């Protein structure tokens, strides 16, 4: 190792690419702290900075023989570190967007069973209130709202005037609104 202390970067890179592990160690020792400070400054996080530098050196080790470095070694390592940081930041943003959408989805799914229960309760309550209407009014209302018959069809079917049908439906709606208002406020 001491034999490589005064070897320049270009020769260290050549030795490393020829399989000299001591050359890799010399490069690592020379640049790790510099790259870490650079990554730490960009990321504002010690652990993430260490991880990025480690990933750069891991890539550097794994692809040693395939790398065709045309820039100075320091520039290559700084650029690799910066690119890895940018990838990480981009990934973090994607992850944050995914997590936000997942939280929204989970909130919707969590609310769904509760809202189904409330809807069923409301439907039962409405049906109970309809059943408590006076018989003639209930018959007119159910023909209008449940069977979707027109006022004319209801008047012909029940042998009453159109005005009576309209009045009965309006009265039924008024009674239902009054009785269900407090229940609906709860929802």
mmCIF file of N, CA and C in Angstrom, residues 19-81:
data_model
loop_
_atom_site.group_PDB
_atom_site.id
_atom_site.type_symbol
_atom_site.label_atom_id
_atom_site.label_comp_id
_atom_site.label_asym_id
_atom_site.label_seq_id
_atom_site.Cartn_x
_atom_site.Cartn_y
_atom_site.Cartn_z
ATOM 1 N N UNK A 19 -6.478 -5.309 -11.996
ATOM 2 C CA UNK A 19 -6.758 -6.268 -10.938
ATOM 3 C C UNK A 19 -6.008 -6.032 -9.643
ATOM 4 N N UNK A 20 -5.332 -4.927 -9.494
ATOM 5 C CA UNK A 20 -4.564 -4.633 -8.276
ATOM 6 C C UNK A 20 -5.519 -4.092 -7.202
ATOM 7 N N UNK A 21 -5.840 -4.924 -6.192
ATOM 8 C CA UNK A 21 -6.754 -4.545 -5.116
ATOM 9 C C UNK A 21 -6.177 -3.416 -4.269
ATOM 10 N N UNK A 22 -4.864 -3.360 -4.139
ATOM 11 C CA UNK A 22 -4.234 -2.284 -3.360
ATOM 12 C C UNK A 22 -4.465 -0.925 -4.036
ATOM 13 N N UNK A 23 -4.522 -0.913 -5.361
ATOM 14 C CA UNK A 23 -4.788 0.332 -6.083
ATOM 15 C C UNK A 23 -6.217 0.805 -5.776
ATOM 16 N N UNK A 24 -7.158 -0.145 -5.725
ATOM 17 C CA UNK A 24 -8.539 0.210 -5.362
ATOM 18 C C UNK A 24 -8.574 0.796 -3.952
ATOM 19 N N UNK A 25 -7.884 0.142 -3.019
ATOM 20 C CA UNK A 25 -7.843 0.619 -1.631
ATOM 21 C C UNK A 25 -7.250 2.025 -1.570
ATOM 22 N N UNK A 26 -6.220 2.281 -2.358
ATOM 23 C CA UNK A 26 -5.598 3.615 -2.371
ATOM 24 C C UNK A 26 -6.583 4.665 -2.900
ATOM 25 N N UNK A 27 -7.335 4.311 -3.948
ATOM 26 C CA UNK A 27 -8.345 5.226 -4.501
ATOM 27 C C UNK A 27 -9.447 5.462 -3.463
ATOM 28 N N UNK A 28 -9.888 4.383 -2.844
ATOM 29 C CA UNK A 28 -10.937 4.466 -1.827
ATOM 30 C C UNK A 28 -10.503 5.382 -0.680
ATOM 31 N N UNK A 29 -9.311 5.133 -0.163
ATOM 32 C CA UNK A 29 -8.799 5.925 0.962
ATOM 33 C C UNK A 29 -8.626 7.394 0.574
ATOM 34 N N UNK A 30 -8.215 7.628 -0.649
ATOM 35 C CA UNK A 30 -7.961 8.999 -1.102
ATOM 36 C C UNK A 30 -9.256 9.785 -1.299
ATOM 37 N N UNK A 31 -10.303 9.125 -1.787
ATOM 38 C CA UNK A 31 -11.507 9.856 -2.191
ATOM 39 C C UNK A 31 -12.737 9.655 -1.307
ATOM 40 N N UNK A 32 -12.737 8.658 -0.443
ATOM 41 C CA UNK A 32 -13.949 8.386 0.327
ATOM 42 C C UNK A 32 -14.399 9.615 1.120
ATOM 43 N N UNK A 33 -13.521 10.206 1.906
ATOM 44 C CA UNK A 33 -13.890 11.347 2.751
ATOM 45 C C UNK A 33 -14.328 12.549 1.910
ATOM 46 N N UNK A 34 -13.657 12.783 0.795
ATOM 47 C CA UNK A 34 -14.027 13.912 -0.071
ATOM 48 C C UNK A 34 -15.423 13.710 -0.672
ATOM 49 N N UNK A 35 -15.661 12.496 -1.143
ATOM 50 C CA UNK A 35 -16.970 12.197 -1.729
ATOM 51 C C UNK A 35 -18.061 12.226 -0.661
ATOM 52 N N UNK A 36 -17.739 11.745 0.519
ATOM 53 C CA UNK A 36 -18.705 11.757 1.610
ATOM 54 C C UNK A 36 -19.106 13.205 1.940
ATOM 55 N N UNK A 37 -18.140 14.088 2.064
ATOM 56 C CA UNK A 37 -18.443 15.490 2.367
ATOM 57 C C UNK A 37 -19.309 16.114 1.264
ATOM 58 N N UNK A 38 -18.976 15.775 0.035
ATOM 59 C CA UNK A 38 -19.754 16.265 -1.106
ATOM 60 C C UNK A 38 -21.204 15.746 -1.022
ATOM 61 N N UNK A 39 -21.360 14.462 -0.773
ATOM 62 C CA UNK A 39 -22.702 13.861 -0.678
ATOM 63 C C UNK A 39 -23.451 14.397 0.538
ATOM 64 N N UNK A 40 -22.751 14.556 1.638
ATOM 65 C CA UNK A 40 -23.372 15.060 2.872
ATOM 66 C C UNK A 40 -23.894 16.481 2.665
ATOM 67 N N UNK A 41 -23.121 17.270 1.950
ATOM 68 C CA UNK A 41 -23.526 18.654 1.671
ATOM 69 C C UNK A 41 -24.805 18.667 0.819
ATOM 70 N N UNK A 42 -24.888 17.766 -0.141
ATOM 71 C CA UNK A 42 -26.054 17.738 -1.023
ATOM 72 C C UNK A 42 -27.282 17.128 -0.343
ATOM 73 N N UNK A 43 -27.088 16.072 0.431
ATOM 74 C CA UNK A 43 -28.211 15.332 1.002
ATOM 75 C C UNK A 43 -28.624 15.799 2.395
ATOM 76 N N UNK A 44 -27.706 16.449 3.103
ATOM 77 C CA UNK A 44 -27.989 16.892 4.470
ATOM 78 C C UNK A 44 -28.356 15.719 5.384
ATOM 79 N N UNK A 45 -27.729 14.549 5.129
ATOM 80 C CA UNK A 45 -28.017 13.368 5.932
ATOM 81 C C UNK A 45 -26.785 12.472 5.935
ATOM 82 N N UNK A 46 -26.238 12.197 7.112
ATOM 83 C CA UNK A 46 -25.010 11.408 7.227
ATOM 84 C C UNK A 46 -25.156 10.004 6.649
ATOM 85 N N UNK A 47 -26.212 9.298 7.069
ATOM 86 C CA UNK A 47 -26.374 7.903 6.635
ATOM 87 C C UNK A 47 -26.602 7.796 5.127
ATOM 88 N N UNK A 48 -27.427 8.666 4.599
ATOM 89 C CA UNK A 48 -27.677 8.632 3.153
ATOM 90 C C UNK A 48 -26.399 8.961 2.387
ATOM 91 N N UNK A 49 -25.617 9.897 2.888
ATOM 92 C CA UNK A 49 -24.355 10.259 2.229
ATOM 93 C C UNK A 49 -23.403 9.066 2.234
ATOM 94 N N UNK A 50 -23.293 8.381 3.367
ATOM 95 C CA UNK A 50 -22.432 7.192 3.447
ATOM 96 C C UNK A 50 -22.896 6.118 2.466
ATOM 97 N N UNK A 51 -24.211 5.908 2.414
ATOM 98 C CA UNK A 51 -24.763 4.904 1.496
ATOM 99 C C UNK A 51 -24.445 5.237 0.044
ATOM 100 N N UNK A 52 -24.598 6.496 -0.318
ATOM 101 C CA UNK A 52 -24.329 6.911 -1.702
ATOM 102 C C UNK A 52 -22.867 6.668 -2.054
ATOM 103 N N UNK A 53 -21.960 7.090 -1.185
ATOM 104 C CA UNK A 53 -20.527 6.911 -1.464
ATOM 105 C C UNK A 53 -20.197 5.422 -1.551
ATOM 106 N N UNK A 54 -20.791 4.641 -0.661
ATOM 107 C CA UNK A 54 -20.542 3.188 -0.703
ATOM 108 C C UNK A 54 -21.053 2.594 -2.012
ATOM 109 N N UNK A 55 -22.213 3.043 -2.464
ATOM 110 C CA UNK A 55 -22.757 2.548 -3.733
ATOM 111 C C UNK A 55 -21.859 2.936 -4.903
ATOM 112 N N UNK A 56 -21.314 4.140 -4.873
ATOM 113 C CA UNK A 56 -20.407 4.581 -5.943
ATOM 114 C C UNK A 56 -19.173 3.684 -5.970
ATOM 115 N N UNK A 57 -18.586 3.444 -4.806
ATOM 116 C CA UNK A 57 -17.388 2.604 -4.770
ATOM 117 C C UNK A 57 -17.702 1.142 -5.096
ATOM 118 N N UNK A 58 -18.889 0.678 -4.730
ATOM 119 C CA UNK A 58 -19.298 -0.686 -5.090
ATOM 120 C C UNK A 58 -19.430 -0.808 -6.609
ATOM 121 N N UNK A 59 -20.071 0.182 -7.236
ATOM 122 C CA UNK A 59 -20.197 0.199 -8.698
ATOM 123 C C UNK A 59 -18.811 0.269 -9.342
ATOM 124 N N UNK A 60 -17.969 1.125 -8.763
ATOM 125 C CA UNK A 60 -16.611 1.299 -9.284
ATOM 126 C C UNK A 60 -15.857 -0.031 -9.247
ATOM 127 N N UNK A 61 -15.994 -0.763 -8.162
ATOM 128 C CA UNK A 61 -15.334 -2.067 -8.018
ATOM 129 C C UNK A 61 -15.907 -3.078 -9.011
ATOM 130 N N UNK A 62 -17.232 -3.149 -9.089
ATOM 131 C CA UNK A 62 -17.897 -4.151 -9.922
ATOM 132 C C UNK A 62 -17.663 -3.935 -11.412
ATOM 133 N N UNK A 63 -17.524 -2.693 -11.831
ATOM 134 C CA UNK A 63 -17.411 -2.409 -13.265
ATOM 135 C C UNK A 63 -15.999 -1.971 -13.665
ATOM 136 N N UNK A 64 -15.048 -2.260 -12.839
ATOM 137 C CA UNK A 64 -13.668 -1.776 -13.061
ATOM 138 C C UNK A 64 -13.138 -2.062 -14.458
ATOM 139 N N UNK A 65 -13.289 -3.281 -14.890
ATOM 140 C CA UNK A 65 -12.711 -3.682 -16.174
ATOM 141 C C UNK A 65 -13.468 -3.094 -17.363
ATOM 142 N N UNK A 66 -14.745 -2.763 -17.150
ATOM 143 C CA UNK A 66 -15.586 -2.245 -18.240
ATOM 144 C C UNK A 66 -15.570 -0.724 -18.348
ATOM 145 N N UNK A 67 -15.075 -0.055 -17.324
ATOM 146 C CA UNK A 67 -15.102 1.406 -17.324
ATOM 147 C C UNK A 67 -14.081 1.985 -18.298
ATOM 148 N N UNK A 68 -14.561 2.883 -19.122
ATOM 149 C CA UNK A 68 -13.673 3.621 -20.019
ATOM 150 C C UNK A 68 -13.738 5.074 -19.562
ATOM 151 N N UNK A 69 -12.903 5.404 -18.597
ATOM 152 C CA UNK A 69 -12.945 6.730 -17.989
ATOM 153 C C UNK A 69 -12.084 7.682 -18.804
ATOM 154 N N UNK A 70 -12.732 8.687 -19.361
ATOM 155 C CA UNK A 70 -12.015 9.638 -20.213
ATOM 156 C C UNK A 70 -11.727 10.943 -19.470
ATOM 157 N N UNK A 71 -12.280 11.093 -18.284
ATOM 158 C CA UNK A 71 -12.045 12.296 -17.477
ATOM 159 C C UNK A 71 -11.083 11.928 -16.353
ATOM 160 N N UNK A 72 -10.577 12.905 -15.655
ATOM 161 C CA UNK A 72 -9.750 12.578 -14.492
ATOM 162 C C UNK A 72 -10.564 11.738 -13.497
ATOM 163 N N UNK A 73 -9.895 10.869 -12.758
ATOM 164 C CA UNK A 73 -10.556 9.964 -11.820
ATOM 165 C C UNK A 73 -11.409 10.741 -10.816
ATOM 166 N N UNK A 74 -10.899 11.832 -10.282
ATOM 167 C CA UNK A 74 -11.653 12.629 -9.310
ATOM 168 C C UNK A 74 -12.959 13.125 -9.923
ATOM 169 N N UNK A 75 -12.909 13.611 -11.143
ATOM 170 C CA UNK A 75 -14.111 14.112 -11.817
ATOM 171 C C UNK A 75 -15.109 12.976 -12.033
ATOM 172 N N UNK A 76 -14.609 11.810 -12.425
ATOM 173 C CA UNK A 76 -15.473 10.643 -12.625
ATOM 174 C C UNK A 76 -16.181 10.269 -11.322
ATOM 175 N N UNK A 77 -15.432 10.215 -10.219
ATOM 176 C CA UNK A 77 -16.011 9.829 -8.931
ATOM 177 C C UNK A 77 -17.013 10.878 -8.429
ATOM 178 N N UNK A 78 -16.681 12.165 -8.585
ATOM 179 C CA UNK A 78 -17.614 13.222 -8.179
ATOM 180 C C UNK A 78 -18.896 13.165 -9.018
ATOM 181 N N UNK A 79 -18.746 12.971 -10.320
ATOM 182 C CA UNK A 79 -19.908 12.896 -11.208
ATOM 183 C C UNK A 79 -20.761 11.679 -10.870
ATOM 184 N N UNK A 80 -20.113 10.557 -10.625
ATOM 185 C CA UNK A 80 -20.843 9.339 -10.250
ATOM 186 C C UNK A 80 -21.613 9.560 -8.955
ATOM 187 N N UNK A 81 -20.987 10.233 -8.009
ATOM 188 C CA UNK A 81 -21.637 10.512 -6.725
ATOM 189 C C UNK A 81 -22.828 11.448 -6.928
#
